[in-house]
Amino acid sequence: TALLLAQAALEGKVGLDDPIAKHLPADLALDPAVAAITLAQLASHTSGLPRLPDNLAPADPGDPYADYT
């Protein structure tokens, strides 16, 4: 994914310092702190977002997203 982001940045389609809100639907209600996360922060895993959703309680640890809605 980061390679695709790098290619898009080289082509001038996105900026690495673009906030994610710039590339998401305008009607999507985002917390301002989340909306300000940059594409570079997502690519480098420094966004501060949690690794897993806080409501993830898998029935099968071997396939944790099988029953996640």
mmCIF file of C-alpha atoms in Angstrom:
data_model
loop_
_atom_site.group_PDB
_atom_site.id
_atom_site.type_symbol
_atom_site.label_atom_id
_atom_site.label_comp_id
_atom_site.label_asym_id
_atom_site.label_seq_id
_atom_site.Cartn_x
_atom_site.Cartn_y
_atom_site.Cartn_z
ATOM 1 C CA THR A 1 0.000 0.000 0.000
ATOM 2 C CA ALA A 2 2.818 2.375 0.832
ATOM 3 C CA LEU A 3 4.366 1.715 -2.588
ATOM 4 C CA LEU A 4 1.097 2.699 -4.268
ATOM 5 C CA LEU A 5 1.008 5.834 -2.138
ATOM 6 C CA ALA A 6 4.583 6.655 -3.131
ATOM 7 C CA GLN A 7 3.732 6.215 -6.811
ATOM 8 C CA ALA A 8 0.635 8.424 -6.488
ATOM 9 C CA ALA A 9 2.760 11.065 -4.737
ATOM 10 C CA LEU A 10 5.397 10.951 -7.477
ATOM 11 C CA GLU A 11 2.629 11.394 -10.064
ATOM 12 C CA GLY A 12 1.303 14.408 -8.164
ATOM 13 C CA LYS A 13 -2.051 12.758 -7.444
ATOM 14 C CA VAL A 14 -1.669 13.041 -3.661
ATOM 15 C CA GLY A 15 0.624 14.737 -1.204
ATOM 16 C CA LEU A 16 2.186 12.763 1.616
ATOM 17 C CA ASP A 17 1.183 15.555 4.002
ATOM 18 C CA ASP A 18 -2.438 15.518 2.786
ATOM 19 C CA PRO A 19 -4.892 14.923 5.633
ATOM 20 C CA ILE A 20 -6.978 11.802 5.092
ATOM 21 C CA ALA A 21 -10.153 13.906 5.139
ATOM 22 C CA LYS A 22 -9.090 15.356 1.772
ATOM 23 C CA HIS A 23 -9.435 11.917 0.157
ATOM 24 C CA LEU A 24 -12.580 10.684 1.912
ATOM 25 C CA PRO A 25 -16.222 11.544 1.172
ATOM 26 C CA ALA A 26 -17.132 15.022 2.466
ATOM 27 C CA ASP A 27 -20.232 13.705 4.230
ATOM 28 C CA LEU A 28 -18.205 11.224 6.297
ATOM 29 C CA ALA A 29 -18.320 12.416 9.905
ATOM 30 C CA LEU A 30 -14.778 12.203 11.261
ATOM 31 C CA ASP A 31 -13.386 13.236 14.593
ATOM 32 C CA PRO A 32 -11.160 16.259 13.832
ATOM 33 C CA ALA A 33 -8.109 14.460 15.225
ATOM 34 C CA VAL A 34 -8.723 11.546 12.862
ATOM 35 C CA ALA A 35 -9.467 13.827 9.901
ATOM 36 C CA ALA A 36 -6.064 15.484 10.387
ATOM 37 C CA ILE A 37 -4.067 12.243 10.145
ATOM 38 C CA THR A 38 -1.831 12.436 7.093
ATOM 39 C CA LEU A 39 -1.255 9.847 4.401
ATOM 40 C CA ALA A 40 2.406 9.668 5.454
ATOM 41 C CA GLN A 41 1.376 8.891 9.033
ATOM 42 C CA LEU A 42 -0.830 6.048 7.816
ATOM 43 C CA ALA A 43 1.927 4.656 5.605
ATOM 44 C CA SER A 44 4.535 4.813 8.375
ATOM 45 C CA HIS A 45 2.214 3.492 11.105
ATOM 46 C CA THR A 46 2.588 6.678 13.168
ATOM 47 C CA SER A 47 -1.034 7.856 12.965
ATOM 48 C CA GLY A 48 -1.874 6.891 16.531
ATOM 49 C CA LEU A 49 -4.803 4.763 15.392
ATOM 50 C CA PRO A 50 -5.287 1.572 17.395
ATOM 51 C CA ARG A 51 -3.940 -1.641 15.875
ATOM 52 C CA LEU A 52 -7.255 -3.411 16.397
ATOM 53 C CA PRO A 53 -10.857 -2.202 16.700
ATOM 54 C CA ASP A 54 -11.956 -1.820 20.328
ATOM 55 C CA ASN A 55 -15.056 -3.929 19.688
ATOM 56 C CA LEU A 56 -13.226 -6.920 18.224
ATOM 57 C CA ALA A 57 -14.132 -10.069 20.157
ATOM 58 C CA PRO A 58 -13.513 -12.950 17.748
ATOM 59 C CA ALA A 59 -15.218 -16.284 18.200
ATOM 60 C CA ASP A 60 -12.310 -17.906 16.351
ATOM 61 C CA PRO A 61 -8.867 -16.460 17.156
ATOM 62 C CA GLY A 62 -7.508 -18.212 14.070
ATOM 63 C CA ASP A 63 -9.776 -16.103 11.863
ATOM 64 C CA PRO A 64 -10.502 -13.010 13.989
ATOM 65 C CA TYR A 65 -12.348 -11.022 11.319
ATOM 66 C CA ALA A 66 -14.672 -13.838 10.169
ATOM 67 C CA ASP A 67 -17.543 -12.687 12.384
ATOM 68 C CA TYR A 68 -16.661 -8.986 12.553
ATOM 69 C CA THR A 69 -19.351 -6.705 11.115
#
